[in-house]
mmCIF file of C-alpha atoms (C1' of nucleotides) in Angstrom:
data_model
loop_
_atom_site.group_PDB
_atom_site.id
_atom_site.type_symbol
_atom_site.label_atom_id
_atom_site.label_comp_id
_atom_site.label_asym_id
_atom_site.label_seq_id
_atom_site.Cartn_x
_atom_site.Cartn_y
_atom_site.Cartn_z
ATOM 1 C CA UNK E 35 -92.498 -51.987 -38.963
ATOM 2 C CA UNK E 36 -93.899 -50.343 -41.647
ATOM 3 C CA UNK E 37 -90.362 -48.815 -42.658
ATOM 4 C CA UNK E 38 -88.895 -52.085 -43.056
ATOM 5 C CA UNK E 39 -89.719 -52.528 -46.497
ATOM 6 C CA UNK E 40 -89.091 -49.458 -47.781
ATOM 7 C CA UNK E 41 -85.896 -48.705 -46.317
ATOM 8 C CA UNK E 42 -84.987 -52.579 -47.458
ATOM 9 C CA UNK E 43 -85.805 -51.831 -50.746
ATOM 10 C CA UNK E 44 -84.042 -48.280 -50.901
ATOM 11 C CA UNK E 45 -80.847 -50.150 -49.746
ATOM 12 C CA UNK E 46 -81.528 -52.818 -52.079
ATOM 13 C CA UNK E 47 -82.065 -50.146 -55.024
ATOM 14 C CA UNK E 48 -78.686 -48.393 -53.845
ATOM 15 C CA UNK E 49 -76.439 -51.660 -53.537
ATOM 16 C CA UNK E 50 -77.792 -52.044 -57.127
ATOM 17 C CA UNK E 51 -77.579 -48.834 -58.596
ATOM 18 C CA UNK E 52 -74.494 -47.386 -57.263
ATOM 19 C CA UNK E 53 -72.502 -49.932 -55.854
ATOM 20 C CA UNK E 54 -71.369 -52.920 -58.141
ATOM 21 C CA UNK E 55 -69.868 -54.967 -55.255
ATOM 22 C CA UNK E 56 -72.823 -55.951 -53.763
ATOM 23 C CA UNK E 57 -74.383 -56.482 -57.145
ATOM 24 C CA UNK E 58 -71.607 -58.641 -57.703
ATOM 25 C CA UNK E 59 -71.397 -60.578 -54.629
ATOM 26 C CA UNK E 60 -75.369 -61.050 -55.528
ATOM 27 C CA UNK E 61 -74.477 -62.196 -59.237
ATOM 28 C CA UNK E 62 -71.762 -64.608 -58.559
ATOM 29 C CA UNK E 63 -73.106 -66.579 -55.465
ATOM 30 C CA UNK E 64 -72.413 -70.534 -55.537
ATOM 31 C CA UNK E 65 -76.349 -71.511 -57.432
ATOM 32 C CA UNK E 66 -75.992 -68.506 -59.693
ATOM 33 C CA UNK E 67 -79.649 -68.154 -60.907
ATOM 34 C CA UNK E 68 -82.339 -67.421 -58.552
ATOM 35 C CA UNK E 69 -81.667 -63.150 -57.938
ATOM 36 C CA UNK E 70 -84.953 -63.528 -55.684
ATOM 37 C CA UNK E 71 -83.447 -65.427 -53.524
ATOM 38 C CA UNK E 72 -80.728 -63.552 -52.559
ATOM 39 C CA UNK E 73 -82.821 -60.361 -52.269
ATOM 40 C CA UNK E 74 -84.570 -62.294 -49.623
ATOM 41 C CA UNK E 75 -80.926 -63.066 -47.915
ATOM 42 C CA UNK E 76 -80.229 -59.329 -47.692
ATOM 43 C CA UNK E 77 -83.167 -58.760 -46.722
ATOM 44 C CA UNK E 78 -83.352 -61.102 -43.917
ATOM 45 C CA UNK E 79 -79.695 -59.859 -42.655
ATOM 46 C CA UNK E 80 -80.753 -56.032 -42.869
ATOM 47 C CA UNK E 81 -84.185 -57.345 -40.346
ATOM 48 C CA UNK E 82 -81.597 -58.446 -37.680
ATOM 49 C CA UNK E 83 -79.880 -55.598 -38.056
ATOM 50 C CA UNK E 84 -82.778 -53.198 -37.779
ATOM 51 C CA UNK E 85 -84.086 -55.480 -34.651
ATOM 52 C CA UNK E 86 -80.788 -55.943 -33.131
ATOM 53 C CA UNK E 87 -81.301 -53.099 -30.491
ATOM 54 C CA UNK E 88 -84.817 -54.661 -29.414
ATOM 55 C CA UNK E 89 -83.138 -58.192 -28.276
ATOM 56 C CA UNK E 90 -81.877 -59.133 -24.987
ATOM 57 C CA UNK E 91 -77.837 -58.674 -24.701
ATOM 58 C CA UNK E 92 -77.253 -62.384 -25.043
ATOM 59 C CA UNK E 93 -79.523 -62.189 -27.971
ATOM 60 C CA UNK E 94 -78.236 -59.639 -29.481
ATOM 61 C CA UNK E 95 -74.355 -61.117 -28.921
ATOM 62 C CA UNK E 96 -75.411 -64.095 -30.636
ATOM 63 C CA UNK E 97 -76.929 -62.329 -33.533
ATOM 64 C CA UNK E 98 -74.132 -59.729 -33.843
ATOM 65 C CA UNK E 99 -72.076 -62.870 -34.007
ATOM 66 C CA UNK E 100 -74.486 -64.729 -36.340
ATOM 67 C CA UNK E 101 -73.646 -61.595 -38.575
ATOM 68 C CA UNK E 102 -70.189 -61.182 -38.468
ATOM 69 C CA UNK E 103 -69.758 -64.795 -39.854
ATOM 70 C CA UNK E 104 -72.193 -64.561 -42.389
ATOM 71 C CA UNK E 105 -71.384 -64.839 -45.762
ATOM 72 C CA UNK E 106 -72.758 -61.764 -47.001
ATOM 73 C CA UNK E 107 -71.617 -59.611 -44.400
ATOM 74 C CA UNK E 108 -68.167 -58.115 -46.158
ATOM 75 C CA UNK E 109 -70.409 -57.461 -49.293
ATOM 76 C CA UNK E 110 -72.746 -55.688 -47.268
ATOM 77 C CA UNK E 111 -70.569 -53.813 -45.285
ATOM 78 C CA UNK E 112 -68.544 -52.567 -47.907
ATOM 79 C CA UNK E 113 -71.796 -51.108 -49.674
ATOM 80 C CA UNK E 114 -72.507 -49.374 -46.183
ATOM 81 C CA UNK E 115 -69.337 -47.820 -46.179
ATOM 82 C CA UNK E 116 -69.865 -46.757 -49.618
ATOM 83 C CA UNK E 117 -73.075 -45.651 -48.978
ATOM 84 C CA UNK E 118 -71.957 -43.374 -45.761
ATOM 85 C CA UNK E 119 -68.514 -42.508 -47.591
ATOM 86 C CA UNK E 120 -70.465 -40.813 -50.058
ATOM 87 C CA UNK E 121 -73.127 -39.200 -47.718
ATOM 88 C CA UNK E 122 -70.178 -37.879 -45.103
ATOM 89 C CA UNK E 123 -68.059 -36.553 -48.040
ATOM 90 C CA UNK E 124 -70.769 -34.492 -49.431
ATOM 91 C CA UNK E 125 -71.889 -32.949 -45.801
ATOM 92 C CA UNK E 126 -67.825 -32.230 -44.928
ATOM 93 C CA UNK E 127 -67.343 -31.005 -48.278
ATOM 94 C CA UNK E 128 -68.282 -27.607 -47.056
ATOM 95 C CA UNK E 129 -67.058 -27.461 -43.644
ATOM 96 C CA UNK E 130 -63.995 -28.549 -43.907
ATOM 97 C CA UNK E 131 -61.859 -25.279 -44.438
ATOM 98 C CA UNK E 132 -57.875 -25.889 -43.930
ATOM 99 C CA UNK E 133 -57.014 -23.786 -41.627
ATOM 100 C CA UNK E 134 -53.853 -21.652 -42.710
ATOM 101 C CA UNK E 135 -51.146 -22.693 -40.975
ATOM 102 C CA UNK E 136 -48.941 -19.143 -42.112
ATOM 103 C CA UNK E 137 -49.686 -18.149 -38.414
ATOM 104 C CA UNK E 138 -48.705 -21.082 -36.885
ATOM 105 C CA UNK E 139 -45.499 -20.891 -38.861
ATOM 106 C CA UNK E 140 -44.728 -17.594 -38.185
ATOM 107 C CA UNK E 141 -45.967 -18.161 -33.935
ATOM 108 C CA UNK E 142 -43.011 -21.399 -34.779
ATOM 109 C CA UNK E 143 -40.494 -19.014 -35.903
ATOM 110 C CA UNK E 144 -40.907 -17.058 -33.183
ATOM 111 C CA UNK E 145 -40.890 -19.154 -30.823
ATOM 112 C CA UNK E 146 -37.388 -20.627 -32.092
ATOM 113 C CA UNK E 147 -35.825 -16.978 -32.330
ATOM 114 C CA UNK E 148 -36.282 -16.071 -28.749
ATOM 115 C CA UNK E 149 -34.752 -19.602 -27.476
ATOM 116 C CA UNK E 150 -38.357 -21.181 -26.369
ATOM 117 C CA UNK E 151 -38.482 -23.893 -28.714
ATOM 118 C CA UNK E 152 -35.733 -25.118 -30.105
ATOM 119 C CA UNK E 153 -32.411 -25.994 -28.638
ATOM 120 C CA UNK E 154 -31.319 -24.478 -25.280
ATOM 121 C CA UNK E 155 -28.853 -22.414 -25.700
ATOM 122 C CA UNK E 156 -27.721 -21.770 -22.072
ATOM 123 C CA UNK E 157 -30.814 -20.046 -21.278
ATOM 124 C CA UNK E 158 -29.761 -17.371 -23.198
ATOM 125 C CA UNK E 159 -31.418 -16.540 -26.537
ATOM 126 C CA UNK E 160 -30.275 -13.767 -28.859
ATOM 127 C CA UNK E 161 -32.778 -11.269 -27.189
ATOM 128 C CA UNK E 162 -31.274 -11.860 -24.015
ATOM 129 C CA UNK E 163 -28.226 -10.855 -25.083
ATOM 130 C CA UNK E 164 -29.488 -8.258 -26.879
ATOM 131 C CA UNK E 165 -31.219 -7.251 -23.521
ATOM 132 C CA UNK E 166 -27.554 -8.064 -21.865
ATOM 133 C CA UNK E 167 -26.247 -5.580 -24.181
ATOM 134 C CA UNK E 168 -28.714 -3.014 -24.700
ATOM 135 C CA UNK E 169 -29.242 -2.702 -20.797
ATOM 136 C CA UNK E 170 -25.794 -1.866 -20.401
ATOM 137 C CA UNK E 171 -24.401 0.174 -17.493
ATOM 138 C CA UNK E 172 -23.546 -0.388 -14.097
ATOM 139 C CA UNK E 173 -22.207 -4.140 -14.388
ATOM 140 C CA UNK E 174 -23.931 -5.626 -10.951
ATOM 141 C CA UNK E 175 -27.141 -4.147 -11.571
ATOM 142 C CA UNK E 176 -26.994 -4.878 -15.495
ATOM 143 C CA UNK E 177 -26.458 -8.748 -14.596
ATOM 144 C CA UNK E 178 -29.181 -9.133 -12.167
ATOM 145 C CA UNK E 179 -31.710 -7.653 -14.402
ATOM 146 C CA UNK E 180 -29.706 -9.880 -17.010
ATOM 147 C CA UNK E 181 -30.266 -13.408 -14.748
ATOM 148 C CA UNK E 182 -33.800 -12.470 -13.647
ATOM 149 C CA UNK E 183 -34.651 -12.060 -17.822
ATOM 150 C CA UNK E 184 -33.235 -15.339 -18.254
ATOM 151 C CA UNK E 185 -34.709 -16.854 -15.503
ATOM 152 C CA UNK E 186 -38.153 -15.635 -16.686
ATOM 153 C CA UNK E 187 -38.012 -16.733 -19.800
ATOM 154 C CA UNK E 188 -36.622 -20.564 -19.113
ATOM 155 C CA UNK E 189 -39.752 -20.061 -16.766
ATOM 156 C CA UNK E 190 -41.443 -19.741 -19.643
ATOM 157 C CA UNK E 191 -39.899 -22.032 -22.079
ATOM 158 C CA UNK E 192 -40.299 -24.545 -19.328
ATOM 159 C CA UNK E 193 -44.247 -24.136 -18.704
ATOM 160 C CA UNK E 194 -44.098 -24.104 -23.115
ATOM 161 C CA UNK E 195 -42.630 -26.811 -23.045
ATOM 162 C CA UNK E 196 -44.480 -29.025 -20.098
ATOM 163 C CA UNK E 197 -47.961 -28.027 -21.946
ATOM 164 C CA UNK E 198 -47.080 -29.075 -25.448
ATOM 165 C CA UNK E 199 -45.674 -32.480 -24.351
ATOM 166 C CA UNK E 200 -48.923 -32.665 -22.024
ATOM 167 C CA UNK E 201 -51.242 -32.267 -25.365
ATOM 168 C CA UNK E 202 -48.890 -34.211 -27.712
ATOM 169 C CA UNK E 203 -49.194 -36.958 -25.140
ATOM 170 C CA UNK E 204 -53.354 -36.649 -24.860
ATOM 171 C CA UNK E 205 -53.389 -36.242 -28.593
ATOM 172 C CA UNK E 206 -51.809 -39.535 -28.854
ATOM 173 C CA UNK E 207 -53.903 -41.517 -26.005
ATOM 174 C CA UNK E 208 -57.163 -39.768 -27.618
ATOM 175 C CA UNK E 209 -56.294 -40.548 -31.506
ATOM 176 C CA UNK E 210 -55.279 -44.267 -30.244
ATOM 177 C CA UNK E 211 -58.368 -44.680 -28.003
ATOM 178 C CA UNK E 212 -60.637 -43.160 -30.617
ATOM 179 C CA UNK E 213 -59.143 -45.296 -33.343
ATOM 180 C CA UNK E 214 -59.378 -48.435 -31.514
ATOM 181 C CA UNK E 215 -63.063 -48.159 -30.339
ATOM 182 C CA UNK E 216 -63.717 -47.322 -34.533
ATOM 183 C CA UNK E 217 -61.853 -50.341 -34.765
ATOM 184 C CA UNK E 218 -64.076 -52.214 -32.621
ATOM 185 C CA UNK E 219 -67.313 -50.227 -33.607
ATOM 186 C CA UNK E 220 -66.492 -50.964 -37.043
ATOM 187 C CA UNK E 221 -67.027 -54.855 -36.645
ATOM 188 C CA UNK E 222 -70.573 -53.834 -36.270
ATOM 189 C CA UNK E 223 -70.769 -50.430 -38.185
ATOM 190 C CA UNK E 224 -69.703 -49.502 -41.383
ATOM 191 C CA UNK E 225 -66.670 -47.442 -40.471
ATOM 192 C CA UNK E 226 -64.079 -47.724 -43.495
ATOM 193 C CA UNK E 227 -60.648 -47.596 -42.994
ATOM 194 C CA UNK E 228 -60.635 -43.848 -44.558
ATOM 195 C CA UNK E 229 -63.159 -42.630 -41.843
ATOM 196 C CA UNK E 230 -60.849 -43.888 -39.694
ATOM 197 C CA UNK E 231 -58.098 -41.710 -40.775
ATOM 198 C CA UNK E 232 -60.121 -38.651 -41.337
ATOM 199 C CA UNK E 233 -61.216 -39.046 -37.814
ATOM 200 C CA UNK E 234 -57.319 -38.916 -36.846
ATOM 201 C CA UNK E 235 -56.906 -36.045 -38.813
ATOM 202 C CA UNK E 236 -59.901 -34.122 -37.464
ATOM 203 C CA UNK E 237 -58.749 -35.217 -33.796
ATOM 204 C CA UNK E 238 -55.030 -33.959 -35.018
ATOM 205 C CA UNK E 239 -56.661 -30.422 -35.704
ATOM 206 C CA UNK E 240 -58.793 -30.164 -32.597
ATOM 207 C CA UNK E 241 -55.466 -30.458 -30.821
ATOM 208 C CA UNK E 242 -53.090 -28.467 -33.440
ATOM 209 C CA UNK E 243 -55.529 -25.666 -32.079
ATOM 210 C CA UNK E 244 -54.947 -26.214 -28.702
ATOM 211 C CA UNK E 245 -51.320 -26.172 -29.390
ATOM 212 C CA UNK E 246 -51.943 -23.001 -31.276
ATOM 213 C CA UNK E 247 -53.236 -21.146 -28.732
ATOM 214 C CA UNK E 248 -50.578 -22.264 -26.581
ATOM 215 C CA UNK E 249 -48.056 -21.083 -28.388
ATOM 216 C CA UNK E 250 -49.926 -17.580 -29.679
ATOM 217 C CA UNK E 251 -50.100 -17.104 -25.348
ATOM 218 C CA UNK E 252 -46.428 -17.775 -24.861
ATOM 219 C CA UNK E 253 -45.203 -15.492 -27.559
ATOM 220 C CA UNK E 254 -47.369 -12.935 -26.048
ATOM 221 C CA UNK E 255 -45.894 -13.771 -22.829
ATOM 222 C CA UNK E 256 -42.582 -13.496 -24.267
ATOM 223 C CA UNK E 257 -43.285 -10.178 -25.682
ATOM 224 C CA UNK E 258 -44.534 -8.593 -22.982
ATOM 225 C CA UNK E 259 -41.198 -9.905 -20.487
ATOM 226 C CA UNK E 260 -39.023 -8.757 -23.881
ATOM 227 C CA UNK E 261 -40.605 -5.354 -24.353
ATOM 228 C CA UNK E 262 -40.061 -5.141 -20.437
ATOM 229 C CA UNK E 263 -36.379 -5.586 -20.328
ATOM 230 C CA UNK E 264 -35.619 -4.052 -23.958
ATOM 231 C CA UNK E 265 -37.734 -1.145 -23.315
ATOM 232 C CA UNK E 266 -35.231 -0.680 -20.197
ATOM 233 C CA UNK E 267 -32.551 -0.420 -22.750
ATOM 234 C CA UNK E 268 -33.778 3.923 -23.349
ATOM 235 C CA UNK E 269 -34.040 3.607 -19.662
ATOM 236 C CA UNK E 270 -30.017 4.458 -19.613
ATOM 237 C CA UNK E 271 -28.106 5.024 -16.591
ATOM 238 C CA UNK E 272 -25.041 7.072 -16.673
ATOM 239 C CA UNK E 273 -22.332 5.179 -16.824
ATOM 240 C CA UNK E 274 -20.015 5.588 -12.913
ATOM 241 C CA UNK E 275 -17.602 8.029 -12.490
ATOM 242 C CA UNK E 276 -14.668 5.804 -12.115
ATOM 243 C CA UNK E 277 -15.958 4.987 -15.731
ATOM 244 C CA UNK E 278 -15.955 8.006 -17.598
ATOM 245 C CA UNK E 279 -12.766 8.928 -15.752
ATOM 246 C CA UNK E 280 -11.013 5.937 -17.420
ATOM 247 C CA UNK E 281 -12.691 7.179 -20.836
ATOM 248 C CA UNK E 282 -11.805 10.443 -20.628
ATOM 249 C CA UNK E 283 -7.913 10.241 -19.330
ATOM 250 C CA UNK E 284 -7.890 7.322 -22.499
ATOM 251 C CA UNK E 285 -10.073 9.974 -25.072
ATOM 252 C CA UNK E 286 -8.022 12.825 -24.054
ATOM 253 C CA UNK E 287 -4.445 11.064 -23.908
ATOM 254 C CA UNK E 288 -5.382 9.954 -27.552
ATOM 255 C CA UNK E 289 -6.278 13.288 -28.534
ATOM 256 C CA UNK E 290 -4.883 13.255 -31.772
ATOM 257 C CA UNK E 291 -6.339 9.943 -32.761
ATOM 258 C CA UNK E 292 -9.079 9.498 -30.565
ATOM 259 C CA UNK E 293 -9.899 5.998 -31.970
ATOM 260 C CA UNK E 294 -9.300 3.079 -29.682
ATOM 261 C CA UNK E 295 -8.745 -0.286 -31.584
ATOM 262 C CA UNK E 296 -10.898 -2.953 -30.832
ATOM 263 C CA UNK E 297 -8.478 -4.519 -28.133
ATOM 264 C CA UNK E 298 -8.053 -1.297 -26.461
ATOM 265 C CA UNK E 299 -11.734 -1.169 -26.406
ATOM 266 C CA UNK E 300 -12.511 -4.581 -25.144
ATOM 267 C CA UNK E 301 -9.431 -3.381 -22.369
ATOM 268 C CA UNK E 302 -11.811 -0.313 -21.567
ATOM 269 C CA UNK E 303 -14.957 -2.381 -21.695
ATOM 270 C CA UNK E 304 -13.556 -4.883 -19.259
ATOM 271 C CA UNK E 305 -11.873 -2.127 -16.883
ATOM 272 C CA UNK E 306 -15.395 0.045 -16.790
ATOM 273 C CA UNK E 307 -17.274 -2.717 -16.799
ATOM 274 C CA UNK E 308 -19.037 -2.088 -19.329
ATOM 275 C CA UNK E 309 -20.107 -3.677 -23.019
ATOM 276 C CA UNK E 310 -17.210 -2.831 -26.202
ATOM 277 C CA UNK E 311 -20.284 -1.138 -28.293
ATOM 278 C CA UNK E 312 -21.146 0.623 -25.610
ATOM 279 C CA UNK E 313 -16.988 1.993 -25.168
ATOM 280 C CA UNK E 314 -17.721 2.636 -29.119
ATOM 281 C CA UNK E 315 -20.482 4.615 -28.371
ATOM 282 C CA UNK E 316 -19.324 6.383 -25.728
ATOM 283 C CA UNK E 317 -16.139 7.386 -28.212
ATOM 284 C CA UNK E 318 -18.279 8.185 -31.177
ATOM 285 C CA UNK E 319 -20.307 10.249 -28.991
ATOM 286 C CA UNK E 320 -17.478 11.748 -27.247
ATOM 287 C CA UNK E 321 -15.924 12.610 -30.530
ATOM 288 C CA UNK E 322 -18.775 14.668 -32.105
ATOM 289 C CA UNK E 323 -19.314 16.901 -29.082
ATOM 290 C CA UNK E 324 -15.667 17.728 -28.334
ATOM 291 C CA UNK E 325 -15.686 18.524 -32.059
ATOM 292 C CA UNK E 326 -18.356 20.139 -32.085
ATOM 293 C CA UNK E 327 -17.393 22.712 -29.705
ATOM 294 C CA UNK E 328 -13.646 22.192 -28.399
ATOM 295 C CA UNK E 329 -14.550 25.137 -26.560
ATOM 296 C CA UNK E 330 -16.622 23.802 -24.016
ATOM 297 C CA UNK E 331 -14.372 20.788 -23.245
ATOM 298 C CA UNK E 332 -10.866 22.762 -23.037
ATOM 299 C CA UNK E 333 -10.999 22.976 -19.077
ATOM 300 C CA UNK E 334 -11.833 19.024 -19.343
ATOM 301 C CA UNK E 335 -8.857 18.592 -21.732
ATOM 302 C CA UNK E 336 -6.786 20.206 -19.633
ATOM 303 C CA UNK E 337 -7.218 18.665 -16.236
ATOM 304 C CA UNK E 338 -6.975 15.391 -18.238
ATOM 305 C CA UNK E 339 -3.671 16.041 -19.591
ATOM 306 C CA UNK E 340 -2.499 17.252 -16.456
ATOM 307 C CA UNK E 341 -4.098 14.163 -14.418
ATOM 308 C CA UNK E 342 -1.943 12.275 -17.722
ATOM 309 C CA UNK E 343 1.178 13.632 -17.260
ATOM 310 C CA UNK E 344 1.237 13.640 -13.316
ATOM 311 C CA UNK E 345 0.243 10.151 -13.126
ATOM 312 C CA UNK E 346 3.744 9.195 -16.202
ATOM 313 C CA UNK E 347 5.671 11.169 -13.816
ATOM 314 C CA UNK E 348 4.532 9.124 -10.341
ATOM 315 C CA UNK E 349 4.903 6.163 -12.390
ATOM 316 C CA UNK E 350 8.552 7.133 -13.975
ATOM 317 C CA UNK E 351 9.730 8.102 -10.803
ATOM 318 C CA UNK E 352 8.413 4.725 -8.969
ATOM 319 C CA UNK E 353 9.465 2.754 -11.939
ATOM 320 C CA UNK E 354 5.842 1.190 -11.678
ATOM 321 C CA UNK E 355 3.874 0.351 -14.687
ATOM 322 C CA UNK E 356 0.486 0.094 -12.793
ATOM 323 C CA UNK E 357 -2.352 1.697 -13.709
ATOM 324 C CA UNK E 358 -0.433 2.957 -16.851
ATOM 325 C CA UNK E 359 -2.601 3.555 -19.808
ATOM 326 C CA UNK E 360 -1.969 0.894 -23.209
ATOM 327 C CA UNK E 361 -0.500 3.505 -25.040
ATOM 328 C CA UNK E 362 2.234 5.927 -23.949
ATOM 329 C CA UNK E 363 0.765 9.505 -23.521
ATOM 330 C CA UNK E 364 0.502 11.884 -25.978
ATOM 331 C CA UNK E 365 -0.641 15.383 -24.649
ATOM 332 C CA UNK E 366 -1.989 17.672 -26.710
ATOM 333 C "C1'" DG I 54 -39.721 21.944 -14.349
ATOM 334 C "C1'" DA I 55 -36.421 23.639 -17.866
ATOM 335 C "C1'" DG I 56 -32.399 22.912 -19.921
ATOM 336 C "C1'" DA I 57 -28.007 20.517 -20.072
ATOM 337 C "C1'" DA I 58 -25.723 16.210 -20.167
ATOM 338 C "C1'" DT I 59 -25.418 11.721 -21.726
ATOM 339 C "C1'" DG I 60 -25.988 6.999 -23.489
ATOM 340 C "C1'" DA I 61 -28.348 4.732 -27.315
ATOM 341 C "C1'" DT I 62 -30.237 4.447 -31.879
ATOM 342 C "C1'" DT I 63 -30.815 5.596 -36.656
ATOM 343 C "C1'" DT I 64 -29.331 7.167 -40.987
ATOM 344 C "C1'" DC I 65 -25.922 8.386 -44.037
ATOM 345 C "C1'" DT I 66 -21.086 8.295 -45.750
ATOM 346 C "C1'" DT I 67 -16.714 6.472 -46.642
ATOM 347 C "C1'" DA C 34 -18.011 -2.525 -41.365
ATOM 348 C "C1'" DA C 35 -16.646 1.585 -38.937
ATOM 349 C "C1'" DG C 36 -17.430 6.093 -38.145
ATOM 350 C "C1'" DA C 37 -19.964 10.779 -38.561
ATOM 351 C "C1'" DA C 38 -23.935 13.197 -37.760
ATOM 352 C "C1'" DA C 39 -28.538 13.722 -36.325
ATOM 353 C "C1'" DT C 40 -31.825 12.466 -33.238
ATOM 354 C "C1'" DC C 41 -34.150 10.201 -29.393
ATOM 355 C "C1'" DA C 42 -34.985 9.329 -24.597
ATOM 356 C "C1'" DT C 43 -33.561 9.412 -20.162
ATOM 357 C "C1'" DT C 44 -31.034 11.312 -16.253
ATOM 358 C "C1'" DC C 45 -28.809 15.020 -13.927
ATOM 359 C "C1'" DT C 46 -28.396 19.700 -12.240
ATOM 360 C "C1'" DC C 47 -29.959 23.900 -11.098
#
DNA sequence: GAGAATGATTTCTT
DNA sequence: AAGAAATCATTCTC
């Protein structure tokens, strides 16, 4: 009781001091003169106020409504929100820190390069078929370590994607929910249309966090299942024999030009089953060790060129072309 | 288990 | 960009 004054008059001084609608809406009132007067108006509406919480519910109601319509409540209640505009602006002043979003950028672009976000691109993003490639080797085993990659990570773009449209979709009921009770609070509070809005955009960041966090987990998730299947790709396996046979009878036919063109190598890839960078490879390997000591590989070079010329002869004397290499044979 | 063989990767050259 | 050369990392063979 004894506070009533005082705070009165410390509202009054404000409204005054600070804040020249009220002053105004004091000054130009329909009698003009008598400034005591309206003192005592403001005063008597700032009484309810202060003694609204002691009434009964229908009491109250009545005098909340009493308010509302009063002619001095939009004066009042813009000085309010001027009052708490300027008192919440200095407090958040020094909390509010932007948070940078270089991470969250860089968590996006990750996200996008490994085919989580983003368009779906067959379930196969460019590490896949990196993996694909890099894994390599023995084609049945290669494409079920290949499928079960894939199916991990649309497993995981799936659960990504579930999550995010569950917290977009709460983000929305909660900024809508929270914006219409200010709405409603702010009938009877002064709650400016900019607190309203900074309330969004606090809400907005509470949940950009979330969504952080769910994307930092699923690019660590990623990563790990990537570094599990690329790792594989040191984890070679030797290529079968039927393979190297085919490579060997083609490196050794071509001995003189050991350099397959790129449709004979996609015709070697596709017969050993296995990738054209990996027939590359195998020839640019081949190349520097048979150079590197003919030597060695001069039993190997022979039984090839005999295994060459036996198989022309079977096929010259059958009149067959199967099995016949692209280019006609050229022993060494 | 050591060393050879081999497929893949990196770096340099053409 | 393709290939040579060096090197790495794994697998095979003894």
């Amino acid at each position: 009781m004894d506070d009533q004054p005082r705070l009165m008059h410390s509202t009054h001084g404000v409204g005054m001091a600070g804040h020249p609608g009220l002053a105004q809406h004091m000054q130009d009132g329909t009698g003009g003169a008598d400034g005591e007067g309206r003192k005592q108006d403001i005063g008597d509406i700032l009484q309810q106020i202060m003694t609204i919480t002691d009434q009964s519910l229908d009491e109250a109601q009545a005098r909340k409504h009493a308010l509302n319509c009063h002619r001095m409540k939009p004066a009042l209640f813009n000085v309010l929100c001027e009052i708490k505009e300027k008192t919440v602006l200095s407090i958040r002043g020094a909390q509010e820190e932007e948070p940078p979003d270089a991470q969250l950028m860089r968590l996006d672009n990750m996200l996008l390069a490994e085919g989580v976000s983003g368009p779906e691109k067959g379930g196969g993003s460019a590490a896949a078929a990196a993996a694909a490639a890099a894994a390599g080797g023995g084609g049945s085993d290669n494409s079920v370590e290949h499928s079960d990659y894939r199916a991990k990570l649309s497993q995981i773009r799936q659960i990504y994607h579930t999550e995010l449209e569950k917290y977009e979709q709460a983000c929305n009921e909660f900024t809508t929910h929270v914006m219409n009770l200010l709405r409603e609070q702010s009938r009877t509070r002064p709650i400016s249309p900019k607190e309203i809005e900074r309330m969004v955009g606090i809400i907005h960041r509470k949940f950009s966090s979330i969504q952080m966090q769910l994307k930092q987990s699923t690019c660590e998730a990623v990563m790990i299942l990537r570094s599990r299947f690329l790792d594989a790709r040191r984890k070679r396996r030797n290529f079968n024999k039927q393979a190297t046979e085919i490579l060997n009878e083609y490196f050794y036919s071509h001995l003189s030009n050991p350099y397959p063109s790129e449709e004979a190598k996609e015709e070697l890839g596709k017969k050993c089953s296995i990738t054209v960078s990996q027939v590359s490879n195998w020839f640019g390997n081949k190349r520097i060790r048979y150079k590197k000591n003919i030597g060695k590989f001069q039993e190997e070079a022979n039984m090839y060129a005999a295994k060459t010329a036996a198989t022309a002869t079977n096929v010259s004397t059958h009149g067959s072309q199967a099995n016949s290499p692209s280019t006609p044979n050229s022993p060494c």
